PDB file of N, CA and C in Angstrom:
ATOM      1  N   MET A   1    -204.840  44.100 255.728  1.00  0.00           N
ATOM      2  CA  MET A   1    -205.992  42.998 256.370  1.00  0.00           C
ATOM      3  C   MET A   1    -206.715  42.732 254.999  1.00  0.00           C
ATOM      4  N   VAL A   2    -206.617  44.177 253.213  1.00  0.00           N
ATOM      5  CA  VAL A   2    -207.362  43.736 252.237  1.00  0.00           C
ATOM      6  C   VAL A   2    -206.669  42.409 251.490  1.00  0.00           C
ATOM      7  N   ASN A   3    -205.192  42.269 251.581  1.00  0.00           N
ATOM      8  CA  ASN A   3    -204.958  41.312 250.873  1.00  0.00           C
ATOM      9  C   ASN A   3    -205.140  40.112 251.458  1.00  0.00           C
ATOM     10  N   LEU A   4    -204.746  40.141 252.539  1.00  0.00           N
ATOM     11  CA  LEU A   4    -205.059  39.086 253.467  1.00  0.00           C
ATOM     12  C   LEU A   4    -206.570  38.364 252.955  1.00  0.00           C
ATOM     13  N   ALA A   5    -207.320  38.987 252.899  1.00  0.00           N
ATOM     14  CA  ALA A   5    -208.384  38.659 252.899  1.00  0.00           C
ATOM     15  C   ALA A   5    -208.777  37.947 251.670  1.00  0.00           C
ATOM     16  N   ASN A   6    -208.121  38.345 250.762  1.00  0.00           N
ATOM     17  CA  ASN A   6    -208.469  38.229 249.490  1.00  0.00           C
ATOM     18  C   ASN A   6    -207.200  36.870 249.290  1.00  0.00           C
ATOM     19  N   ASP A   7    -206.800  36.794 249.568  1.00  0.00           N
ATOM     20  CA  ASP A   7    -205.504  35.677 249.909  1.00  0.00           C
ATOM     21  C   ASP A   7    -206.598  34.437 250.164  1.00  0.00           C
ATOM     22  N   ARG A   8    -206.935  34.591 251.884  1.00  0.00           N
ATOM     23  CA  ARG A   8    -207.663  33.756 252.103  1.00  0.00           C
ATOM     24  C   ARG A   8    -208.801  33.304 250.919  1.00  0.00           C
ATOM     25  N   TRP A   9    -209.889  33.972 250.324  1.00  0.00           N
ATOM     26  CA  TRP A   9    -210.796  33.955 249.237  1.00  0.00           C
ATOM     27  C   TRP A   9    -210.723  33.328 247.866  1.00  0.00           C
ATOM     28  N   ARG A  10    -208.759  33.329 247.606  1.00  0.00           N
ATOM     29  CA  ARG A  10    -208.571  32.734 246.628  1.00  0.00           C
ATOM     30  C   ARG A  10    -208.288  31.146 246.903  1.00  0.00           C
ATOM     31  N   ARG A  11    -207.783  30.848 248.282  1.00  0.00           N
ATOM     32  CA  ARG A  11    -207.215  29.875 248.911  1.00  0.00           C
ATOM     33  C   ARG A  11    -208.163  29.223 248.582  1.00  0.00           C
ATOM     34  N   PHE A  12    -209.267  29.392 249.243  1.00  0.00           N
ATOM     35  CA  PHE A  12    -211.254  28.725 248.780  1.00  0.00           C
ATOM     36  C   PHE A  12    -211.185  28.646 247.820  1.00  0.00           C
ATOM     37  N   ARG A  13    -211.337  29.284 246.789  1.00  0.00           N
ATOM     38  CA  ARG A  13    -211.626  28.936 245.702  1.00  0.00           C
ATOM     39  C   ARG A  13    -210.639  28.160 244.837  1.00  0.00           C
ATOM     40  N   ARG A  14    -209.546  27.778 245.113  1.00  0.00           N
ATOM     41  CA  ARG A  14    -208.709  26.609 244.856  1.00  0.00           C
ATOM     42  C   ARG A  14    -209.105  25.305 245.034  1.00  0.00           C
ATOM     43  N   THR A  15    -209.727  25.568 246.667  1.00  0.00           N
ATOM     44  CA  THR A  15    -209.596  24.076 247.550  1.00  0.00           C
ATOM     45  C   THR A  15    -211.040  23.394 247.343  1.00  0.00           C
ATOM     46  N   ALA A  16    -212.394  24.784 246.686  1.00  0.00           N
ATOM     47  CA  ALA A  16    -213.778  24.162 246.689  1.00  0.00           C
ATOM     48  C   ALA A  16    -213.518  22.709 246.005  1.00  0.00           C
ATOM     49  N   GLN A  17    -215.003  21.743 246.751  1.00  0.00           N
ATOM     50  CA  GLN A  17    -215.416  20.766 246.433  1.00  0.00           C
ATOM     51  C   GLN A  17    -216.056  20.623 244.975  1.00  0.00           C
ATOM     52  N   HIS A  18    -215.376  19.165 244.412  1.00  0.00           N
ATOM     53  CA  HIS A  18    -215.698  18.741 243.264  1.00  0.00           C
ATOM     54  C   HIS A  18    -217.116  18.396 243.303  1.00  0.00           C
ATOM     55  N   PRO A  19    -217.869  18.275 242.208  1.00  0.00           N
ATOM     56  CA  PRO A  19    -218.999  17.880 241.991  1.00  0.00           C
ATOM     57  C   PRO A  19    -219.563  16.370 242.579  1.00  0.00           C
ATOM     58  N   VAL A  20    -220.595  15.999 242.450  1.00  0.00           N
ATOM     59  CA  VAL A  20    -220.670  15.126 243.136  1.00  0.00           C
ATOM     60  C   VAL A  20    -220.339  13.561 242.336  1.00  0.00           C
ATOM     61  N   ASP A  21    -219.880  14.075 240.968  1.00  0.00           N
ATOM     62  CA  ASP A  21    -220.393  12.749 239.495  1.00  0.00           C
ATOM     63  C   ASP A  21    -218.511  12.611 240.135  1.00  0.00           C
ATOM     64  N   GLY A  22    -218.062  13.399 240.605  1.00  0.00           N
ATOM     65  CA  GLY A  22    -216.190  12.147 240.778  1.00  0.00           C
ATOM     66  C   GLY A  22    -215.374  13.231 240.050  1.00  0.00           C
ATOM     67  N   GLU A  23    -216.323  14.544 238.404  1.00  0.00           N
ATOM     68  CA  GLU A  23    -215.541  14.916 238.011  1.00  0.00           C
ATOM     69  C   GLU A  23    -214.695  16.125 238.418  1.00  0.00           C
ATOM     70  N   PRO A  24    -214.277  16.821 238.382  1.00  0.00           N
ATOM     71  CA  PRO A  24    -214.124  18.482 238.654  1.00  0.00           C
ATOM     72  C   PRO A  24    -214.501  19.103 237.642  1.00  0.00           C
ATOM     73  N   ALA A  25    -215.473  20.036 237.725  1.00  0.00           N
ATOM     74  CA  ALA A  25    -216.166  21.280 236.468  1.00  0.00           C
ATOM     75  C   ALA A  25    -215.069  22.219 236.377  1.00  0.00           C
ATOM     76  N   ALA A  26    -214.727  22.232 235.023  1.00  0.00           N
ATOM     77  CA  ALA A  26    -213.873  22.899 234.361  1.00  0.00           C
ATOM     78  C   ALA A  26    -213.696  24.736 235.251  1.00  0.00           C
ATOM     79  N   PRO A  27    -212.471  25.772 235.351  1.00  0.00           N
ATOM     80  CA  PRO A  27    -212.951  26.285 235.674  1.00  0.00           C
ATOM     81  C   PRO A  27    -213.989  27.210 235.253  1.00  0.00           C
ATOM     82  N   GLY A  28    -215.400  27.935 235.761  1.00  0.00           N
ATOM     83  CA  GLY A  28    -216.244  28.375 235.066  1.00  0.00           C
ATOM     84  C   GLY A  28    -217.123  28.085 234.261  1.00  0.00           C
ATOM     85  N   ASP A  29    -217.532  26.269 234.543  1.00  0.00           N
ATOM     86  CA  ASP A  29    -217.856  25.887 234.399  1.00  0.00           C
ATOM     87  C   ASP A  29    -219.487  25.688 235.114  1.00  0.00           C
ATOM     88  N   GLU A  30    -220.013  26.737 234.961  1.00  0.00           N
ATOM     89  CA  GLU A  30    -221.445  26.921 235.420  1.00  0.00           C
ATOM     90  C   GLU A  30    -222.360  25.571 235.239  1.00  0.00           C
ATOM     91  N   TYR A  31    -222.444  24.696 234.333  1.00  0.00           N
ATOM     92  CA  TYR A  31    -223.342  23.857 234.017  1.00  0.00           C
ATOM     93  C   TYR A  31    -223.097  22.872 234.427  1.00  0.00           C
ATOM     94  N   GLY A  32    -221.638  22.474 234.628  1.00  0.00           N
ATOM     95  CA  GLY A  32    -221.086  21.164 235.979  1.00  0.00           C
ATOM     96  C   GLY A  32    -221.475  21.635 236.843  1.00  0.00           C
ATOM     97  N   ARG A  33    -221.516  22.929 237.462  1.00  0.00           N
ATOM     98  CA  ARG A  33    -221.627  22.776 238.838  1.00  0.00           C
ATOM     99  C   ARG A  33    -223.717  22.331 239.042  1.00  0.00           C
ATOM    100  N   ILE A  34    -224.354  22.652 238.017  1.00  0.00           N
ATOM    101  CA  ILE A  34    -226.183  22.859 237.669  1.00  0.00           C
ATOM    102  C   ILE A  34    -226.124  20.732 237.612  1.00  0.00           C
ATOM    103  N   ASP A  35    -224.730  20.577 236.856  1.00  0.00           N
ATOM    104  CA  ASP A  35    -225.852  19.380 236.626  1.00  0.00           C
ATOM    105  C   ASP A  35    -225.206  18.514 238.119  1.00  0.00           C
ATOM    106  N   SER A  36    -224.015  19.139 239.217  1.00  0.00           N
ATOM    107  CA  SER A  36    -223.872  18.073 240.067  1.00  0.00           C
ATOM    108  C   SER A  36    -224.481  17.971 241.059  1.00  0.00           C
ATOM    109  N   ARG A  37    -225.499  19.503 241.207  1.00  0.00           N
ATOM    110  CA  ARG A  37    -226.801  19.831 241.826  1.00  0.00           C
ATOM    111  C   ARG A  37    -227.674  18.997 241.642  1.00  0.00           C
ATOM    112  N   ASP A  38    -228.450  18.753 240.546  1.00  0.00           N
ATOM    113  CA  ASP A  38    -229.158  18.293 240.248  1.00  0.00           C
ATOM    114  C   ASP A  38    -229.308  16.950 240.397  1.00  0.00           C
ATOM    115  N   GLN A  39    -228.370  16.036 240.311  1.00  0.00           N
ATOM    116  CA  GLN A  39    -227.774  15.147 240.923  1.00  0.00           C
ATOM    117  C   GLN A  39    -228.098  14.846 242.240  1.00  0.00           C
ATOM    118  N   LEU A  40    -227.988  15.755 243.020  1.00  0.00           N
ATOM    119  CA  LEU A  40    -228.031  15.419 244.732  1.00  0.00           C
ATOM    120  C   LEU A  40    -228.958  15.520 244.881  1.00  0.00           C
ATOM    121  N   VAL A  41    -229.672  16.818 243.878  1.00  0.00           N
ATOM    122  CA  VAL A  41    -231.188  16.418 244.729  1.00  0.00           C
ATOM    123  C   VAL A  41    -231.597  15.933 244.342  1.00  0.00           C
ATOM    124  N   ARG A  42    -231.861  15.444 243.242  1.00  0.00           N
ATOM    125  CA  ARG A  42    -232.931  13.774 242.778  1.00  0.00           C
ATOM    126  C   ARG A  42    -232.789  12.608 243.378  1.00  0.00           C
ATOM    127  N   ALA A  43    -230.739  12.781 244.257  1.00  0.00           N
ATOM    128  CA  ALA A  43    -230.423  11.039 244.401  1.00  0.00           C
ATOM    129  C   ALA A  43    -231.337  12.081 246.523  1.00  0.00           C
ATOM    130  N   LEU A  44    -230.937  12.934 246.889  1.00  0.00           N
ATOM    131  CA  LEU A  44    -232.016  12.654 247.801  1.00  0.00           C
ATOM    132  C   LEU A  44    -233.200  12.731 248.022  1.00  0.00           C
ATOM    133  N   GLN A  45    -233.810  13.363 246.700  1.00  0.00           N
ATOM    134  CA  GLN A  45    -235.295  12.805 246.417  1.00  0.00           C
ATOM    135  C   GLN A  45    -235.899  11.366 246.952  1.00  0.00           C
ATOM    136  N   GLN A  46    -234.950  10.360 246.487  1.00  0.00           N
ATOM    137  CA  GLN A  46    -234.983   9.288 246.659  1.00  0.00           C
ATOM    138  C   GLN A  46    -235.305   8.411 247.727  1.00  0.00           C
ATOM    139  N   LEU A  47    -234.108   9.399 248.651  1.00  0.00           N
ATOM    140  CA  LEU A  47    -235.029   8.778 250.285  1.00  0.00           C
ATOM    141  C   LEU A  47    -235.858   8.943 250.638  1.00  0.00           C
ATOM    142  N   PRO A  48    -236.478   8.100 251.999  1.00  0.00           N
ATOM    143  CA  PRO A  48    -237.586   8.212 252.796  1.00  0.00           C
ATOM    144  C   PRO A  48    -237.585   9.305 253.443  1.00  0.00           C
ATOM    145  N   MET A  49    -238.785  10.217 253.511  1.00  0.00           N
ATOM    146  CA  MET A  49    -239.241  11.929 254.320  1.00  0.00           C
ATOM    147  C   MET A  49    -238.348  11.671 255.281  1.00  0.00           C
ATOM    148  N   ARG A  50    -237.936  10.524 256.587  1.00  0.00           N
ATOM    149  CA  ARG A  50    -237.262  11.539 257.470  1.00  0.00           C
ATOM    150  C   ARG A  50    -235.501  11.309 257.606  1.00  0.00           C
ATOM    151  N   MET A  51    -235.110  10.142 256.842  1.00  0.00           N
ATOM    152  CA  MET A  51    -233.677  10.177 256.583  1.00  0.00           C
ATOM    153  C   MET A  51    -233.668  11.041 255.738  1.00  0.00           C
ATOM    154  N   ARG A  52    -234.425  11.710 254.475  1.00  0.00           N
ATOM    155  CA  ARG A  52    -233.463  13.151 253.784  1.00  0.00           C
ATOM    156  C   ARG A  52    -233.522  14.201 254.721  1.00  0.00           C
ATOM    157  N   THR A  53    -234.374  14.368 255.647  1.00  0.00           N
ATOM    158  CA  THR A  53    -234.637  15.474 256.628  1.00  0.00           C
ATOM    159  C   THR A  53    -233.506  15.375 257.492  1.00  0.00           C
ATOM    160  N   VAL A  54    -233.291  14.180 257.843  1.00  0.00           N
ATOM    161  CA  VAL A  54    -231.859  13.979 259.077  1.00  0.00           C
ATOM    162  C   VAL A  54    -230.835  14.468 258.572  1.00  0.00           C
ATOM    163  N   VAL A  55    -230.258  13.910 257.141  1.00  0.00           N
ATOM    164  CA  VAL A  55    -229.369  14.104 256.432  1.00  0.00           C
ATOM    165  C   VAL A  55    -229.268  15.951 255.129  1.00  0.00           C
ATOM    166  N   VAL A  56    -230.692  16.389 255.482  1.00  0.00           N
ATOM    167  CA  VAL A  56    -230.779  17.850 255.178  1.00  0.00           C
ATOM    168  C   VAL A  56    -230.278  18.671 256.481  1.00  0.00           C
ATOM    169  N   LEU A  57    -231.040  18.790 257.106  1.00  0.00           N
ATOM    170  CA  LEU A  57    -230.944  19.203 258.375  1.00  0.00           C
ATOM    171  C   LEU A  57    -229.453  19.260 259.157  1.00  0.00           C
ATOM    172  N   ARG A  58    -229.270  18.132 259.180  1.00  0.00           N
ATOM    173  CA  ARG A  58    -226.988  18.020 259.693  1.00  0.00           C
ATOM    174  C   ARG A  58    -225.922  18.352 258.088  1.00  0.00           C
ATOM    175  N   TYR A  59    -226.581  17.993 256.908  1.00  0.00           N
ATOM    176  CA  TYR A  59    -225.095  18.306 256.355  1.00  0.00           C
ATOM    177  C   TYR A  59    -225.778  19.740 255.825  1.00  0.00           C
ATOM    178  N   PHE A  60    -227.010  20.316 255.346  1.00  0.00           N
ATOM    179  CA  PHE A  60    -226.873  21.593 254.857  1.00  0.00           C
ATOM    180  C   PHE A  60    -227.453  22.381 255.484  1.00  0.00           C
ATOM    181  N   HIS A  61    -227.837  22.307 256.814  1.00  0.00           N
ATOM    182  CA  HIS A  61    -228.165  22.799 258.147  1.00  0.00           C
ATOM    183  C   HIS A  61    -227.214  23.002 259.387  1.00  0.00           C
ATOM    184  N   ASP A  62    -226.599  21.930 259.147  1.00  0.00           N
ATOM    185  CA  ASP A  62    -225.316  21.812 260.244  1.00  0.00           C
ATOM    186  C   ASP A  62    -225.750  22.027 261.720  1.00  0.00           C
ATOM    187  N   LEU A  63    -227.058  21.061 261.713  1.00  0.00           N
ATOM    188  CA  LEU A  63    -227.525  20.590 262.871  1.00  0.00           C
ATOM    189  C   LEU A  63    -226.689  19.726 263.683  1.00  0.00           C
ATOM    190  N   SER A  64    -226.294  19.626 264.890  1.00  0.00           N
ATOM    191  CA  SER A  64    -226.142  18.333 266.133  1.00  0.00           C
ATOM    192  C   SER A  64    -227.212  17.720 265.866  1.00  0.00           C
ATOM    193  N   ASP A  65    -227.494  15.947 266.341  1.00  0.00           N
ATOM    194  CA  ASP A  65    -227.868  15.444 266.338  1.00  0.00           C
ATOM    195  C   ASP A  65    -229.208  15.396 267.657  1.00  0.00           C
ATOM    196  N   ALA A  66    -228.496  16.444 269.097  1.00  0.00           N
ATOM    197  CA  ALA A  66    -229.202  16.667 269.604  1.00  0.00           C
ATOM    198  C   ALA A  66    -230.437  17.644 269.438  1.00  0.00           C
ATOM    199  N   GLU A  67    -230.220  18.544 268.379  1.00  0.00           N
ATOM    200  CA  GLU A  67    -230.892  19.645 267.793  1.00  0.00           C
ATOM    201  C   GLU A  67    -232.174  19.076 266.649  1.00  0.00           C
ATOM    202  N   ILE A  68    -231.416  17.989 265.963  1.00  0.00           N
ATOM    203  CA  ILE A  68    -232.119  17.176 265.014  1.00  0.00           C
ATOM    204  C   ILE A  68    -233.566  16.599 265.798  1.00  0.00           C
ATOM    205  N   ALA A  69    -232.993  15.993 266.699  1.00  0.00           N
ATOM    206  CA  ALA A  69    -233.634  15.097 267.616  1.00  0.00           C
ATOM    207  C   ALA A  69    -234.416  15.460 268.409  1.00  0.00           C
ATOM    208  N   ALA A  70    -234.343  17.143 268.435  1.00  0.00           N
ATOM    209  CA  ALA A  70    -235.282  17.968 269.021  1.00  0.00           C
ATOM    210  C   ALA A  70    -236.262  18.045 268.483  1.00  0.00           C
ATOM    211  N   ASP A  71    -235.648  18.752 267.105  1.00  0.00           N
ATOM    212  CA  ASP A  71    -236.567  18.852 265.834  1.00  0.00           C
ATOM    213  C   ASP A  71    -237.266  18.172 265.642  1.00  0.00           C
ATOM    214  N   LEU A  72    -237.091  17.208 265.013  1.00  0.00           N
ATOM    215  CA  LEU A  72    -237.956  16.044 264.778  1.00  0.00           C
ATOM    216  C   LEU A  72    -238.946  15.324 266.146  1.00  0.00           C
ATOM    217  N   LYS A  73    -238.259  15.297 267.002  1.00  0.00           N
ATOM    218  CA  LYS A  73    -239.404  14.873 268.615  1.00  0.00           C
ATOM    219  C   LYS A  73    -238.734  13.082 268.137  1.00  0.00           C
ATOM    220  N   ILE A  74    -237.272  12.807 267.777  1.00  0.00           N
ATOM    221  CA  ILE A  74    -237.062  11.098 268.208  1.00  0.00           C
ATOM    222  C   ILE A  74    -235.319  11.241 268.733  1.00  0.00           C
ATOM    223  N   SER A  75    -235.162  10.459 268.720  1.00  0.00           N
ATOM    224  CA  SER A  75    -234.178  10.196 270.022  1.00  0.00           C
ATOM    225  C   SER A  75    -233.288  10.430 269.179  1.00  0.00           C
ATOM    226  N   GLN A  76    -231.703  10.172 269.717  1.00  0.00           N
ATOM    227  CA  GLN A  76    -230.455  10.862 268.747  1.00  0.00           C
ATOM    228  C   GLN A  76    -230.376   9.251 268.116  1.00  0.00           C
ATOM    229  N   SER A  77    -230.446   8.031 268.715  1.00  0.00           N
ATOM    230  CA  SER A  77    -229.298   7.529 268.234  1.00  0.00           C
ATOM    231  C   SER A  77    -230.561   7.016 266.798  1.00  0.00           C
ATOM    232  N   THR A  78    -231.698   7.347 267.041  1.00  0.00           N
ATOM    233  CA  THR A  78    -232.483   7.048 265.520  1.00  0.00           C
ATOM    234  C   THR A  78    -231.965   8.540 264.650  1.00  0.00           C
ATOM    235  N   VAL A  79    -231.660   9.320 265.471  1.00  0.00           N
ATOM    236  CA  VAL A  79    -231.405  10.488 264.049  1.00  0.00           C
ATOM    237  C   VAL A  79    -230.180   9.687 264.051  1.00  0.00           C
ATOM    238  N   ARG A  80    -228.722   9.072 264.341  1.00  0.00           N
ATOM    239  CA  ARG A  80    -228.322   8.834 264.203  1.00  0.00           C
ATOM    240  C   ARG A  80    -227.701   7.793 263.069  1.00  0.00           C
ATOM    241  N   SER A  81    -229.025   6.086 263.502  1.00  0.00           N
ATOM    242  CA  SER A  81    -229.341   5.387 262.436  1.00  0.00           C
ATOM    243  C   SER A  81    -229.634   5.955 261.148  1.00  0.00           C
ATOM    244  N   GLN A  82    -230.860   7.491 261.033  1.00  0.00           N
ATOM    245  CA  GLN A  82    -231.184   7.280 259.857  1.00  0.00           C
ATOM    246  C   GLN A  82    -229.930   8.446 258.780  1.00  0.00           C
ATOM    247  N   LEU A  83    -229.065   8.897 259.643  1.00  0.00           N
ATOM    248  CA  LEU A  83    -227.695   9.496 259.071  1.00  0.00           C
ATOM    249  C   LEU A  83    -227.237   8.570 257.508  1.00  0.00           C
ATOM    250  N   ALA A  84    -226.742   7.526 258.772  1.00  0.00           N
ATOM    251  CA  ALA A  84    -226.101   6.557 258.497  1.00  0.00           C
ATOM    252  C   ALA A  84    -226.374   6.147 257.046  1.00  0.00           C
ATOM    253  N   ARG A  85    -227.963   5.983 257.171  1.00  0.00           N
ATOM    254  CA  ARG A  85    -228.419   5.046 256.493  1.00  0.00           C
ATOM    255  C   ARG A  85    -228.843   5.580 255.072  1.00  0.00           C
ATOM    256  N   GLY A  86    -228.806   7.006 255.168  1.00  0.00           N
ATOM    257  CA  GLY A  86    -229.138   7.446 253.837  1.00  0.00           C
ATOM    258  C   GLY A  86    -228.153   7.895 253.593  1.00  0.00           C
ATOM    259  N   ILE A  87    -226.339   8.580 254.411  1.00  0.00           N
ATOM    260  CA  ILE A  87    -225.598   8.107 253.461  1.00  0.00           C
ATOM    261  C   ILE A  87    -224.854   7.496 252.976  1.00  0.00           C
ATOM    262  N   GLY A  88    -225.207   6.062 252.829  1.00  0.00           N
ATOM    263  CA  GLY A  88    -225.170   4.850 253.366  1.00  0.00           C
ATOM    264  C   GLY A  88    -225.479   4.726 251.289  1.00  0.00           C
ATOM    265  N   GLN A  89    -226.895   4.838 251.205  1.00  0.00           N
ATOM    266  CA  GLN A  89    -227.407   5.141 250.221  1.00  0.00           C
ATOM    267  C   GLN A  89    -226.474   5.860 248.942  1.00  0.00           C
ATOM    268  N   LEU A  90    -227.274   6.964 249.828  1.00  0.00           N
ATOM    269  CA  LEU A  90    -226.085   8.852 248.569  1.00  0.00           C
ATOM    270  C   LEU A  90    -225.199   8.084 248.189  1.00  0.00           C
ATOM    271  N   ARG A  91    -224.240   7.468 248.504  1.00  0.00           N
ATOM    272  CA  ARG A  91    -222.642   6.527 247.955  1.00  0.00           C
ATOM    273  C   ARG A  91    -222.989   5.729 247.325  1.00  0.00           C
ATOM    274  N   SER A  92    -223.907   4.442 247.777  1.00  0.00           N
ATOM    275  CA  SER A  92    -224.367   4.112 246.552  1.00  0.00           C
ATOM    276  C   SER A  92    -224.743   4.267 245.294  1.00  0.00           C
ATOM    277  N   GLN A  93    -224.928   5.808 245.669  1.00  0.00           N
ATOM    278  CA  GLN A  93    -226.222   6.170 243.710  1.00  0.00           C
ATOM    279  C   GLN A  93    -224.885   6.574 243.401  1.00  0.00           C
ATOM    280  N   PHE A  94    -223.287   6.948 243.992  1.00  0.00           N
ATOM    281  CA  PHE A  94    -222.655   7.500 243.311  1.00  0.00           C
ATOM    282  C   PHE A  94    -221.343   6.622 243.376  1.00  0.00           C
ATOM    283  N   PRO A  95    -221.037   5.538 243.427  1.00  0.00           N
ATOM    284  CA  PRO A  95    -220.178   4.955 243.419  1.00  0.00           C
ATOM    285  C   PRO A  95    -218.569   5.018 242.533  1.00  0.00           C
ATOM    286  N   ALA A  96    -218.569   6.300 242.408  1.00  0.00           N
ATOM    287  CA  ALA A  96    -217.215   6.812 241.709  1.00  0.00           C
ATOM    288  C   ALA A  96    -216.821   7.758 242.556  1.00  0.00           C
ATOM    289  N   LEU A  97    -217.520   8.281 243.513  1.00  0.00           N
ATOM    290  CA  LEU A  97    -217.358   9.278 244.408  1.00  0.00           C
ATOM    291  C   LEU A  97    -216.867   8.407 245.832  1.00  0.00           C
ATOM    292  N   SER A  98    -217.537   6.985 245.771  1.00  0.00           N
ATOM    293  CA  SER A  98    -217.525   6.464 247.199  1.00  0.00           C
ATOM    294  C   SER A  98    -216.257   5.642 246.604  1.00  0.00           C
ATOM    295  N   ALA A  99    -215.725   5.435 246.145  1.00  0.00           N
ATOM    296  CA  ALA A  99    -214.448   4.859 245.760  1.00  0.00           C
ATOM    297  C   ALA A  99    -213.103   5.919 245.962  1.00  0.00           C
ATOM    298  N   SER A 100    -213.272   7.414 245.471  1.00  0.00           N
ATOM    299  CA  SER A 100    -212.078   7.717 245.036  1.00  0.00           C
ATOM    300  C   SER A 100    -211.949   7.910 246.420  1.00  0.00           C
ATOM    301  N   SER A 101    -212.898   8.238 246.999  1.00  0.00           N
ATOM    302  CA  SER A 101    -212.780   9.341 248.624  1.00  0.00           C
ATOM    303  C   SER A 101    -214.411   8.804 249.245  1.00  0.00           C
ATOM    304  N   PRO A 102    -214.041   7.804 250.239  1.00  0.00           N
ATOM    305  CA  PRO A 102    -215.359   7.659 251.395  1.00  0.00           C
ATOM    306  C   PRO A 102    -214.725   8.249 252.184  1.00  0.00           C
ATOM    307  N   GLN A 103    -214.975   9.297 252.850  1.00  0.00           N
ATOM    308  CA  GLN A 103    -214.768  10.643 253.645  1.00  0.00           C
ATOM    309  C   GLN A 103    -215.367  11.588 253.017  1.00  0.00           C
ATOM    310  N   GLN A 104    -215.854  12.304 251.158  1.00  0.00           N
ATOM    311  CA  GLN A 104    -216.051  12.664 251.716  1.00  0.00           C
ATOM    312  C   GLN A 104    -217.296  13.584 251.748  1.00  0.00           C
ATOM    313  N   LEU A 105    -217.943  12.986 251.613  1.00  0.00           N
ATOM    314  CA  LEU A 105    -219.661  13.078 251.835  1.00  0.00           C
ATOM    315  C   LEU A 105    -219.632  13.668 253.215  1.00  0.00           C
ATOM    316  N   THR A 106    -218.645  12.739 254.203  1.00  0.00           N
ATOM    317  CA  THR A 106    -218.645  12.856 255.688  1.00  0.00           C
ATOM    318  C   THR A 106    -218.060  14.737 256.339  1.00  0.00           C
ATOM    319  N   GLU A 107    -217.049  14.889 255.253  1.00  0.00           N
ATOM    320  CA  GLU A 107    -216.045  15.605 255.568  1.00  0.00           C
ATOM    321  C   GLU A 107    -216.756  16.357 256.345  1.00  0.00           C
ATOM    322  N   GLY A 108    -216.162  16.968 257.384  1.00  0.00           N
ATOM    323  CA  GLY A 108    -216.445  18.534 258.360  1.00  0.00           C
ATOM    324  C   GLY A 108    -217.716  18.217 259.232  1.00  0.00           C
ATOM    325  N   THR A 109    -218.241  17.446 259.126  1.00  0.00           N
ATOM    326  CA  THR A 109    -219.381  17.165 260.147  1.00  0.00           C
ATOM    327  C   THR A 109    -219.209  16.810 261.199  1.00  0.00           C
ATOM    328  N   GLN A 110    -217.974  16.013 261.741  1.00  0.00           N
ATOM    329  CA  GLN A 110    -217.915  15.623 263.146  1.00  0.00           C
ATOM    330  C   GLN A 110    -217.112  16.458 263.754  1.00  0.00           C
TER     331      GLN A 110
END
């Protein structure tokens, strides 16, 4: 069981997401990961408040449309439209990532 857990952990580390700027950070490159996180935070801060809130609740807190709508007291269709617009604006700020893999920002949320 321990070996299976270790194998799973190693496999996870090998398939970790690439940084936001599209260039993979070198193994052990903590500064590259900090740069990527900083770029993402700056891009999120440029979004309007409601749009940013919807994107963060969806992708960082993994809430459903219904849960976000109930929390923010808005309709589910408003959640979906704000989410689509927010992701669109984030993609426009990272053209290299959008060109290489348009599904990467929304991967794993469906």
